[in-house]
């Protein structure tokens, strides 16, 4: 029953390390997380073809979808469009993430109905703001939902040591940095190189 009181976020990212970072940040913010590796997998989880409900395959209501923009097969933008075109899923808030700040891309996602566009790496402060998007969609149940979250959070804090949490998160972020320096991430590294050069000059 305790899980039912938590906000449920469906996180979509093709990077295993990024999924782990996002999962940890959401768990620290007292959210239940379901992480999948592709837009296609997200649609399967949501049961989009059946159009029966916004419940996932495990029967839990999805309160928010957090998806990476650049993914093979189906981009975050394409996933956003499919969700917003669905009569059942269109009310679920969708937040897009990307390591690249490309204004036309951001504008296109916001115009299509995204709640917000976050720049990676996603921070704990970003994740806490996502709660506002979820609560905004809860209507008259806002206060009850918020109270439930506070109760769950207070119970979790009794068993959660902050230093341990932070050290675990640091370990995951370090792994993320290692992955970022791999050949697979050379494209994103090159896109961020001009910024690094500017900061050195300044």
PDB file of C-alpha atoms in Angstrom:
ATOM      1  CA  UNK A   1       0.000   0.000   0.000  1.00  0.00           C
ATOM      2  CA  UNK A   2       2.889   2.331   0.716  1.00  0.00           C
ATOM      3  CA  UNK A   3       4.004   2.156  -2.915  1.00  0.00           C
ATOM      4  CA  UNK A   4       0.560   3.288  -4.077  1.00  0.00           C
ATOM      5  CA  UNK A   5       1.070   6.562  -2.196  1.00  0.00           C
ATOM      6  CA  UNK A   6       4.289   7.359  -4.064  1.00  0.00           C
ATOM      7  CA  UNK A   7       4.426   9.291  -7.305  1.00  0.00           C
ATOM      8  CA  UNK A   8       5.233   6.957 -10.184  1.00  0.00           C
ATOM      9  CA  UNK A   9       7.645   8.140 -12.894  1.00  0.00           C
ATOM     10  CA  UNK A  10       8.355   6.259 -16.126  1.00  0.00           C
ATOM     11  CA  UNK A  11      11.979   7.066 -17.064  1.00  0.00           C
ATOM     12  CA  UNK A  12      13.100   6.398 -20.648  1.00  0.00           C
ATOM     13  CA  UNK A  13      16.795   6.461 -21.626  1.00  0.00           C
ATOM     14  CA  UNK A  14      18.951   4.235 -23.845  1.00  0.00           C
ATOM     15  CA  UNK A  15      22.000   4.781 -21.596  1.00  0.00           C
ATOM     16  CA  UNK A  16      22.182   2.265 -18.735  1.00  0.00           C
ATOM     17  CA  UNK A  17      24.261   4.632 -16.575  1.00  0.00           C
ATOM     18  CA  UNK A  18      21.924   7.588 -17.182  1.00  0.00           C
ATOM     19  CA  UNK A  19      18.942   5.406 -16.209  1.00  0.00           C
ATOM     20  CA  UNK A  20      20.672   4.482 -12.946  1.00  0.00           C
ATOM     21  CA  UNK A  21      21.450   8.141 -12.136  1.00  0.00           C
ATOM     22  CA  UNK A  22      17.845   9.187 -12.831  1.00  0.00           C
ATOM     23  CA  UNK A  23      16.450   6.247 -10.850  1.00  0.00           C
ATOM     24  CA  UNK A  24      18.576   7.197  -7.837  1.00  0.00           C
ATOM     25  CA  UNK A  25      17.604  10.889  -7.994  1.00  0.00           C
ATOM     26  CA  UNK A  26      13.905  10.026  -8.248  1.00  0.00           C
ATOM     27  CA  UNK A  27      14.119   7.546  -5.382  1.00  0.00           C
ATOM     28  CA  UNK A  28      15.807  10.179  -3.194  1.00  0.00           C
ATOM     29  CA  UNK A  29      12.844  12.449  -4.031  1.00  0.00           C
ATOM     30  CA  UNK A  30      10.437   9.737  -2.839  1.00  0.00           C
ATOM     31  CA  UNK A  31       9.183   8.666  -6.251  1.00  0.00           C
ATOM     32  CA  UNK A  32       8.630   5.153  -7.511  1.00  0.00           C
ATOM     33  CA  UNK A  33      10.560   4.638 -10.748  1.00  0.00           C
ATOM     34  CA  UNK A  34      10.086   2.342 -13.703  1.00  0.00           C
ATOM     35  CA  UNK A  35      13.055   2.647 -16.084  1.00  0.00           C
ATOM     36  CA  UNK A  36      13.009   1.396 -19.679  1.00  0.00           C
ATOM     37  CA  UNK A  37      15.607   1.601 -22.440  1.00  0.00           C
ATOM     38  CA  UNK A  38      13.593   2.814 -25.436  1.00  0.00           C
ATOM     39  CA  UNK A  39      10.518   4.698 -26.614  1.00  0.00           C
ATOM     40  CA  UNK A  40       9.078   1.468 -28.017  1.00  0.00           C
ATOM     41  CA  UNK A  41       9.485  -0.233 -24.635  1.00  0.00           C
ATOM     42  CA  UNK A  42       7.808   2.762 -22.949  1.00  0.00           C
ATOM     43  CA  UNK A  43       4.768   2.468 -25.267  1.00  0.00           C
ATOM     44  CA  UNK A  44       4.575  -1.271 -24.567  1.00  0.00           C
ATOM     45  CA  UNK A  45       4.689  -0.593 -20.819  1.00  0.00           C
ATOM     46  CA  UNK A  46       1.912   1.991 -21.134  1.00  0.00           C
ATOM     47  CA  UNK A  47      -0.194  -0.348 -23.283  1.00  0.00           C
ATOM     48  CA  UNK A  48      -0.651   2.358 -25.905  1.00  0.00           C
ATOM     49  CA  UNK A  49      -1.956  -0.057 -28.530  1.00  0.00           C
ATOM     50  CA  UNK A  50      -4.781  -1.187 -26.269  1.00  0.00           C
ATOM     51  CA  UNK A  51      -5.708   2.391 -25.247  1.00  0.00           C
ATOM     52  CA  UNK A  52      -7.416   0.981 -22.146  1.00  0.00           C
ATOM     53  CA  UNK A  53      -5.817   2.982 -19.352  1.00  0.00           C
ATOM     54  CA  UNK A  54      -2.774   4.939 -18.221  1.00  0.00           C
ATOM     55  CA  UNK A  55      -1.780   2.045 -15.957  1.00  0.00           C
ATOM     56  CA  UNK A  56       1.538   0.361 -16.641  1.00  0.00           C
ATOM     57  CA  UNK A  57       1.847  -3.395 -17.114  1.00  0.00           C
ATOM     58  CA  UNK A  58       2.351  -3.754 -13.353  1.00  0.00           C
ATOM     59  CA  UNK A  59      -0.994  -2.008 -12.696  1.00  0.00           C
ATOM     60  CA  UNK A  60       0.488   1.238 -11.310  1.00  0.00           C
ATOM     61  CA  UNK A  61      -0.711   4.589 -12.588  1.00  0.00           C
ATOM     62  CA  UNK A  62       2.036   6.561 -14.350  1.00  0.00           C
ATOM     63  CA  UNK A  63       2.112  10.152 -13.041  1.00  0.00           C
ATOM     64  CA  UNK A  64       4.920  11.485 -15.230  1.00  0.00           C
ATOM     65  CA  UNK A  65       7.095  10.391 -18.164  1.00  0.00           C
ATOM     66  CA  UNK A  66      10.735  11.529 -18.194  1.00  0.00           C
ATOM     67  CA  UNK A  67      12.454  10.742 -21.488  1.00  0.00           C
ATOM     68  CA  UNK A  68      15.795  11.337 -23.179  1.00  0.00           C
ATOM     69  CA  UNK A  69      15.589  13.128 -26.530  1.00  0.00           C
ATOM     70  CA  UNK A  70      18.337  11.343 -28.493  1.00  0.00           C
ATOM     71  CA  UNK A  71      17.610   7.619 -28.637  1.00  0.00           C
ATOM     72  CA  UNK A  72      17.970   5.072 -31.449  1.00  0.00           C
ATOM     73  CA  UNK A  73      14.786   3.850 -33.097  1.00  0.00           C
ATOM     74  CA  UNK A  74      12.373   6.343 -31.555  1.00  0.00           C
ATOM     75  CA  UNK A  75      13.454   9.768 -30.314  1.00  0.00           C
ATOM     76  CA  UNK A  76      12.030  11.386 -27.208  1.00  0.00           C
ATOM     77  CA  UNK A  77      10.209  13.833 -29.473  1.00  0.00           C
ATOM     78  CA  UNK A  78       8.516  10.978 -31.377  1.00  0.00           C
ATOM     79  CA  UNK A  79       7.547   9.332 -28.093  1.00  0.00           C
ATOM     80  CA  UNK A  80       6.115  12.657 -26.888  1.00  0.00           C
ATOM     81  CA  UNK A  81       4.004  12.968 -30.051  1.00  0.00           C
ATOM     82  CA  UNK A  82       2.587   9.447 -29.694  1.00  0.00           C
ATOM     83  CA  UNK A  83       1.670  10.084 -26.054  1.00  0.00           C
ATOM     84  CA  UNK A  84       0.010  13.420 -26.806  1.00  0.00           C
ATOM     85  CA  UNK A  85      -1.923  11.893 -29.727  1.00  0.00           C
ATOM     86  CA  UNK A  86      -3.367   9.213 -27.422  1.00  0.00           C
ATOM     87  CA  UNK A  87      -6.806   9.979 -26.012  1.00  0.00           C
ATOM     88  CA  UNK A  88      -5.915   8.107 -22.829  1.00  0.00           C
ATOM     89  CA  UNK A  89      -2.279   9.076 -22.249  1.00  0.00           C
ATOM     90  CA  UNK A  90      -2.293  12.695 -23.432  1.00  0.00           C
ATOM     91  CA  UNK A  91      -2.831  14.098 -19.917  1.00  0.00           C
ATOM     92  CA  UNK A  92       0.286  12.452 -18.501  1.00  0.00           C
ATOM     93  CA  UNK A  93       2.977  15.174 -18.160  1.00  0.00           C
ATOM     94  CA  UNK A  94       6.069  14.517 -20.294  1.00  0.00           C
ATOM     95  CA  UNK A  95       9.505  16.030 -19.586  1.00  0.00           C
ATOM     96  CA  UNK A  96      12.297  15.784 -22.180  1.00  0.00           C
ATOM     97  CA  UNK A  97      16.010  15.514 -21.297  1.00  0.00           C
ATOM     98  CA  UNK A  98      19.021  16.200 -23.526  1.00  0.00           C
ATOM     99  CA  UNK A  99      22.749  16.811 -23.189  1.00  0.00           C
ATOM    100  CA  UNK A 100      22.544  19.356 -26.018  1.00  0.00           C
ATOM    101  CA  UNK A 101      20.984  22.811 -25.730  1.00  0.00           C
ATOM    102  CA  UNK A 102      19.515  23.186 -29.227  1.00  0.00           C
ATOM    103  CA  UNK A 103      16.847  25.904 -29.102  1.00  0.00           C
ATOM    104  CA  UNK A 104      14.761  24.792 -32.144  1.00  0.00           C
ATOM    105  CA  UNK A 105      14.626  21.281 -30.628  1.00  0.00           C
ATOM    106  CA  UNK A 106      13.540  22.656 -27.253  1.00  0.00           C
ATOM    107  CA  UNK A 107      10.862  24.867 -28.838  1.00  0.00           C
ATOM    108  CA  UNK A 108       9.529  21.985 -30.918  1.00  0.00           C
ATOM    109  CA  UNK A 109       9.153  19.741 -27.855  1.00  0.00           C
ATOM    110  CA  UNK A 110       7.435  22.467 -25.816  1.00  0.00           C
ATOM    111  CA  UNK A 111       5.074  23.253 -28.702  1.00  0.00           C
ATOM    112  CA  UNK A 112       4.184  19.566 -28.961  1.00  0.00           C
ATOM    113  CA  UNK A 113       3.128  19.558 -25.295  1.00  0.00           C
ATOM    114  CA  UNK A 114       6.225  18.763 -23.204  1.00  0.00           C
ATOM    115  CA  UNK A 115       6.029  20.213 -19.685  1.00  0.00           C
ATOM    116  CA  UNK A 116       9.720  21.086 -19.608  1.00  0.00           C
ATOM    117  CA  UNK A 117      13.067  20.459 -21.306  1.00  0.00           C
ATOM    118  CA  UNK A 118      15.904  19.525 -18.915  1.00  0.00           C
ATOM    119  CA  UNK A 119      19.605  19.674 -19.726  1.00  0.00           C
ATOM    120  CA  UNK A 120      21.724  16.685 -18.711  1.00  0.00           C
ATOM    121  CA  UNK A 121      23.189  15.823 -16.353  1.00  0.00           C
ATOM    122  CA  UNK A 122      19.885  16.003 -14.485  1.00  0.00           C
ATOM    123  CA  UNK A 123      20.279  17.389 -10.959  1.00  0.00           C
ATOM    124  CA  UNK A 124      18.413  16.656  -7.751  1.00  0.00           C
ATOM    125  CA  UNK A 125      16.882  20.161  -7.862  1.00  0.00           C
ATOM    126  CA  UNK A 126      15.473  19.357 -11.336  1.00  0.00           C
ATOM    127  CA  UNK A 127      13.889  16.167 -10.069  1.00  0.00           C
ATOM    128  CA  UNK A 128      12.276  17.925  -7.112  1.00  0.00           C
ATOM    129  CA  UNK A 129      10.667  20.396  -9.518  1.00  0.00           C
ATOM    130  CA  UNK A 130       9.136  17.504 -11.453  1.00  0.00           C
ATOM    131  CA  UNK A 131       6.916  16.858  -8.448  1.00  0.00           C
ATOM    132  CA  UNK A 132       5.163  20.163  -9.189  1.00  0.00           C
ATOM    133  CA  UNK A 133       4.270  18.943 -12.682  1.00  0.00           C
ATOM    134  CA  UNK A 134       2.789  15.761 -11.257  1.00  0.00           C
ATOM    135  CA  UNK A 135       0.846  17.488  -8.488  1.00  0.00           C
ATOM    136  CA  UNK A 136      -0.494  20.030 -10.966  1.00  0.00           C
ATOM    137  CA  UNK A 137      -2.282  17.209 -12.755  1.00  0.00           C
ATOM    138  CA  UNK A 138      -3.802  15.723  -9.601  1.00  0.00           C
ATOM    139  CA  UNK A 139      -6.565  18.348  -9.421  1.00  0.00           C
ATOM    140  CA  UNK A 140      -8.577  18.337  -6.166  1.00  0.00           C
ATOM    141  CA  UNK A 141      -6.507  15.444  -4.811  1.00  0.00           C
ATOM    142  CA  UNK A 142      -3.423  17.690  -4.641  1.00  0.00           C
ATOM    143  CA  UNK A 143      -3.341  18.063  -0.853  1.00  0.00           C
ATOM    144  CA  UNK A 144      -4.000  14.398  -0.189  1.00  0.00           C
ATOM    145  CA  UNK A 145      -1.293  13.352  -2.664  1.00  0.00           C
ATOM    146  CA  UNK A 146       1.183  15.827  -1.173  1.00  0.00           C
ATOM    147  CA  UNK A 147       0.449  14.602   2.356  1.00  0.00           C
ATOM    148  CA  UNK A 148       0.959  11.004   1.243  1.00  0.00           C
ATOM    149  CA  UNK A 149       4.338  11.929  -0.268  1.00  0.00           C
ATOM    150  CA  UNK A 150       5.424  13.654   2.937  1.00  0.00           C
ATOM    151  CA  UNK A 151       4.451  10.597   4.994  1.00  0.00           C
ATOM    152  CA  UNK A 152       6.352   8.246   2.704  1.00  0.00           C
ATOM    153  CA  UNK A 153       9.386  10.578   2.674  1.00  0.00           C
ATOM    154  CA  UNK A 154       9.475  10.875   6.454  1.00  0.00           C
ATOM    155  CA  UNK A 155       9.317   7.087   6.801  1.00  0.00           C
ATOM    156  CA  UNK A 156      12.097   6.646   4.272  1.00  0.00           C
ATOM    157  CA  UNK A 157      14.349   9.195   5.979  1.00  0.00           C
ATOM    158  CA  UNK A 158      14.275   7.145   9.186  1.00  0.00           C
ATOM    159  CA  UNK A 159      15.985   4.311   7.326  1.00  0.00           C
ATOM    160  CA  UNK A 160      18.077   6.309   4.880  1.00  0.00           C
ATOM    161  CA  UNK A 161      21.502   7.645   5.735  1.00  0.00           C
ATOM    162  CA  UNK A 162      22.148  10.783   3.693  1.00  0.00           C
ATOM    163  CA  UNK A 163      25.898  10.275   3.454  1.00  0.00           C
ATOM    164  CA  UNK A 164      25.417   6.741   2.133  1.00  0.00           C
ATOM    165  CA  UNK A 165      22.908   7.997  -0.430  1.00  0.00           C
ATOM    166  CA  UNK A 166      25.235  10.741  -1.599  1.00  0.00           C
ATOM    167  CA  UNK A 167      28.227   8.389  -1.850  1.00  0.00           C
ATOM    168  CA  UNK A 168      26.152   5.938  -3.900  1.00  0.00           C
ATOM    169  CA  UNK A 169      24.998   8.749  -6.172  1.00  0.00           C
ATOM    170  CA  UNK A 170      28.583  10.003  -6.535  1.00  0.00           C
ATOM    171  CA  UNK A 171      29.681   6.511  -7.572  1.00  0.00           C
ATOM    172  CA  UNK A 172      26.994   6.379 -10.248  1.00  0.00           C
ATOM    173  CA  UNK A 173      27.846   9.876 -11.511  1.00  0.00           C
ATOM    174  CA  UNK A 174      31.541   8.916 -11.653  1.00  0.00           C
ATOM    175  CA  UNK A 175      30.591   5.910 -13.766  1.00  0.00           C
ATOM    176  CA  UNK A 176      28.592   8.291 -15.959  1.00  0.00           C
ATOM    177  CA  UNK A 177      31.692  10.466 -16.443  1.00  0.00           C
ATOM    178  CA  UNK A 178      33.724   7.420 -17.449  1.00  0.00           C
ATOM    179  CA  UNK A 179      31.078   6.423 -19.980  1.00  0.00           C
ATOM    180  CA  UNK A 180      31.003   9.994 -21.324  1.00  0.00           C
ATOM    181  CA  UNK A 181      34.686   9.776 -22.160  1.00  0.00           C
ATOM    182  CA  UNK A 182      34.184   6.572 -24.181  1.00  0.00           C
ATOM    183  CA  UNK A 183      34.159   6.594 -28.030  1.00  0.00           C
ATOM    184  CA  UNK A 184      30.362   6.118 -27.997  1.00  0.00           C
ATOM    185  CA  UNK A 185      29.941   9.548 -26.464  1.00  0.00           C
ATOM    186  CA  UNK A 186      32.467  11.322 -28.707  1.00  0.00           C
ATOM    187  CA  UNK A 187      29.679  13.114 -30.590  1.00  0.00           C
ATOM    188  CA  UNK A 188      28.228  14.710 -27.477  1.00  0.00           C
ATOM    189  CA  UNK A 189      31.739  15.478 -26.185  1.00  0.00           C
ATOM    190  CA  UNK A 190      32.576  17.289 -29.397  1.00  0.00           C
ATOM    191  CA  UNK A 191      29.369  19.320 -29.198  1.00  0.00           C
ATOM    192  CA  UNK A 192      30.334  20.512 -25.739  1.00  0.00           C
ATOM    193  CA  UNK A 193      33.993  21.244 -26.641  1.00  0.00           C
ATOM    194  CA  UNK A 194      33.453  24.860 -27.721  1.00  0.00           C
ATOM    195  CA  UNK A 195      31.952  25.646 -24.303  1.00  0.00           C
ATOM    196  CA  UNK A 196      35.014  24.171 -22.573  1.00  0.00           C
ATOM    197  CA  UNK A 197      37.340  26.234 -24.741  1.00  0.00           C
ATOM    198  CA  UNK A 198      35.423  29.422 -24.002  1.00  0.00           C
ATOM    199  CA  UNK A 199      35.567  28.810 -20.270  1.00  0.00           C
ATOM    200  CA  UNK A 200      39.354  28.314 -20.471  1.00  0.00           C
ATOM    201  CA  UNK A 201      39.800  31.593 -22.349  1.00  0.00           C
ATOM    202  CA  UNK A 202      37.544  33.419 -19.897  1.00  0.00           C
TER     203      UNK A 202
END
